[in-house]
Amino acid sequence: MLKVNTNYQKLPGSYLFSTIGKKVAAYTKANPDRQVIRLGIGDVTQPIAPAIIAAMHRAVDEMGAAETFHGYAPDLGYEFLRNAIVEHDYKARGCQISADEIFVSDGAKCDSGNIQELFALDNRIAVTDPVYPVYVDSNVMAGRTGTYDEAAGTWSHVIYMPCTMENDFVPEFPKETPDVIYLCFPNNPTGTTITRDQLQAWVDYANKNGALIIYDAAYEAYISQEQVAHSIYECEGARTCAIELKSFSKNAGFTGVRLGYTVVPKELVYEGQSLNAMWARRHGTKYNGAPYIVQRAGEAVYSPEGKAQLKEQVAYYMKNASVIYQGLKESGYTVFGGVNAPYIWLKTPKDMTSWEFFDFLLEQANVVGTPGAGFGPSGEGYFRLTAFGSYENTVKALERIKAL
Amino acid sequence: MLKVNTNYQKLPGSYLFSTIGKKVAAYTKANPDRQVIRLGIGDVTQPIAPAIIAAMHRAVDEMGAAETFHGYAPDLGYEFLRNAIVEHDYKARGCQISADEIFVSDGAKCDSGNIQELFALDNRIAVTDPVYPVYVDSNVMAGRTGTYDEAAGTWSHVIYMPCTMENDFVPEFPKETPDVIYLCFPNNPTGTTITRDQLQAWVDYANKNGALIIYDAAYEAYISQEQVAHSIYECEGARTCAIELKSFSKNAGFTGVRLGYTVVPKELVYEGQSLNAMWARRHGTKYNGAPYIVQRAGEAVYSPEGKAQLKEQVAYYMKNASVIYQGLKESGYTVFGGVNAPYIWLKTPKDMTSWEFFDFLLEQANVVGTPGAGFGPSGEGYFRLTAFGSYENTVKALERIKAL
């Protein structure tokens, strides 16, 4: 008789974005005349850049002719893409990463969910709070998180590192020593980040404690300040304690194209086992490579034309971020983020809860955002707006908020 | 201190296809003048059909314009694709499957590796022997298979169901009752299959014992005989005991395009838990959808032009299968498969082991195949050739084999 993985039953019922979706659907059904502006989910809206479109057309044509057809891709990804990644994302920044430490995938969400498979079930994980839900939920499914405290919104075996305005959104070293530390900078959802020096302290901490950092650098392209690291490998000693996850979703608008990669340095050896070899084995056993067409699209991201076009795209979204940030400030809100990330994180006014402010904003301004409480207990009393809408809608949304 | 998942260390060192790759590389390096023909790995060689290429070009253009750009896909896949699947793969065959039971993915390999996450660790799995390595290896990584017996090539907690010429490659019900049964028909690697009535007996057996069948129908498009089921849902009662995996790799040549789907009927409820809901949760947590462009390519597979073109493509490969089958027969080999599948399974001559025959064929005929022993202990003494080469190469390979 089949027995199910009972860890799934421990997951709290409703997923953040489906709850938002239902609330918005109910509101628009009841108020069909209102134009709702969505600054909630982190999906991009700008089309794929021309240089990348051209590369995909070429790749599609290749797939249509026997001489240039491509079947199964190499497990780790095509060399043309892995070499471009090494060259532009690492070598250019003085980071020593080789092509056989790059694992191309269909996105950072999958990688951040799958990476925990390499770890024993009794590892203790630490997350910043608030946090991207996948890190915790994938560990819940594996059975690594203990029991859920409904009232507190926390798991008994997860170490939470609060990031709030009180500590400038910089996590402090936890009292208990974790085995795996998930860090995401620039951060989703807070839109804030830490300096290179602060990141170096985390690298030192991890090395001292034999802990592994899973570093999610999905928003790296939005960094505008010199003192912020684009990669954790800018820090000394990161090769012995850190895996880095990268996405093409936010820097190149690939949310519907699907491409990402994971860096697993060969120095990561625990109990005599190489995480690089283990991840290669997992890739070879359970994955069959990203589409050829998509890997060619990824290569075009690093072409001179692609780079120029994407710089403009990032600037477009960061102009939105500035509109949101300034607009909220002028309206008297306490606001964070938006400088090195496409997210603005605001303190809800008048001691409203995150969800109260969600309802208030939806009903009074017809603007959809994301309640901070959906990202963890320390997100309560905060609210996220994203810069990924169109400029016109962003301006309109802020006019409405100012008029409240 | 990070502790690794020690189950990975239990996996036997070398993966079948990487061993083959190394042997072939060594041979070609030593004999640069010889033209080696590869009928080993199950990768296709024919280009993507024109109707699908046209659909992908259109989708690429859509991604390049703001009005038609597509970001994150719906978790389960776009409705246009799920509806086409329901219509053509199920309704047309009298199978009752609804669109919310279809989960679109980037391929059946990922799905067949990931599906075991829904099951408790103490379930007992059963596999046919020989077998596609992913079913077992993904369970090894999860810790469900016990210890490995190097000499026997078997795992202590896996139930093996031998499929050899002695039982016409039809698995018998095992002595121990399994909780999960992996079946693949038409079969990889043997190229043989079972009848609808024989499959019905397995459905009845599973329902009687509360076991779940994972049915891999990747080679369904190659079925030529009326008495063979295209889907397990052609059998009565399959909705209460079977998950079906489908791939676009072999019917449409998508090995480098990446698309597949899994069917999880809503009747699959164990210990009060719906596998459909659990798989939806997994999809939502660890996966971000197949690329829009690829899902449009999948839709074109079901268009009238796409269907006609793919029928020709399948016929092309099956002509190769016939060339291999007849050629081997004429040379006195004992041969199986090739009628409902693109694989030919032959008994090695003169009591050669699978690997001895591999070396013999590589050195004497410069033809690469796959040793049956690589698929499990009952594959010893057998050898796989695939019909996925070009017609010219296939004819040439068989001329060489006949001349031995």
Short mmCIF file of N, CA and C in Angstrom, two decimals, chain B residues 317-327 338 344 387:
data_model
loop_
_atom_site.label_atom_id
_atom_site.label_comp_id
_atom_site.label_asym_id
_atom_site.label_seq_id
_atom_site.Cartn_x
_atom_site.Cartn_y
_atom_site.Cartn_z
N TYR B 317 12.04 6.70 -38.71
CA TYR B 317 12.79 5.95 -37.70
C TYR B 317 12.39 4.47 -37.70
N MET B 318 11.11 4.22 -37.92
CA MET B 318 10.67 2.82 -37.90
C MET B 318 11.18 2.05 -39.13
N LYS B 319 11.46 2.78 -40.22
CA LYS B 319 12.10 2.15 -41.37
C LYS B 319 13.52 1.73 -40.96
N ASN B 320 14.19 2.59 -40.23
CA ASN B 320 15.51 2.23 -39.68
C ASN B 320 15.40 0.99 -38.79
N ALA B 321 14.37 0.99 -37.95
CA ALA B 321 14.19 -0.14 -37.04
C ALA B 321 14.07 -1.43 -37.83
N SER B 322 13.34 -1.35 -38.92
CA SER B 322 13.14 -2.52 -39.77
C SER B 322 14.46 -2.95 -40.43
N VAL B 323 15.24 -1.98 -40.86
CA VAL B 323 16.55 -2.28 -41.45
C VAL B 323 17.43 -3.03 -40.43
N ILE B 324 17.41 -2.54 -39.20
CA ILE B 324 18.24 -3.17 -38.16
C ILE B 324 17.73 -4.58 -37.85
N TYR B 325 16.42 -4.66 -37.65
CA TYR B 325 15.80 -5.92 -37.28
C TYR B 325 16.07 -7.00 -38.36
N GLN B 326 15.74 -6.63 -39.60
CA GLN B 326 15.91 -7.60 -40.70
C GLN B 326 17.38 -7.95 -40.91
N GLY B 327 18.22 -6.92 -40.87
CA GLY B 327 19.65 -7.15 -41.08
C GLY B 327 20.24 -8.10 -40.05
N GLY B 338 11.54 -3.35 -31.96
CA GLY B 338 11.54 -2.76 -33.29
C GLY B 338 10.20 -2.72 -33.99
N ILE B 344 15.98 -1.88 -30.87
CA ILE B 344 16.15 -3.30 -31.17
C ILE B 344 17.03 -3.90 -30.08
N ALA B 387 17.07 3.10 -33.46
CA ALA B 387 16.67 3.45 -34.83
C ALA B 387 16.74 4.95 -35.06
#
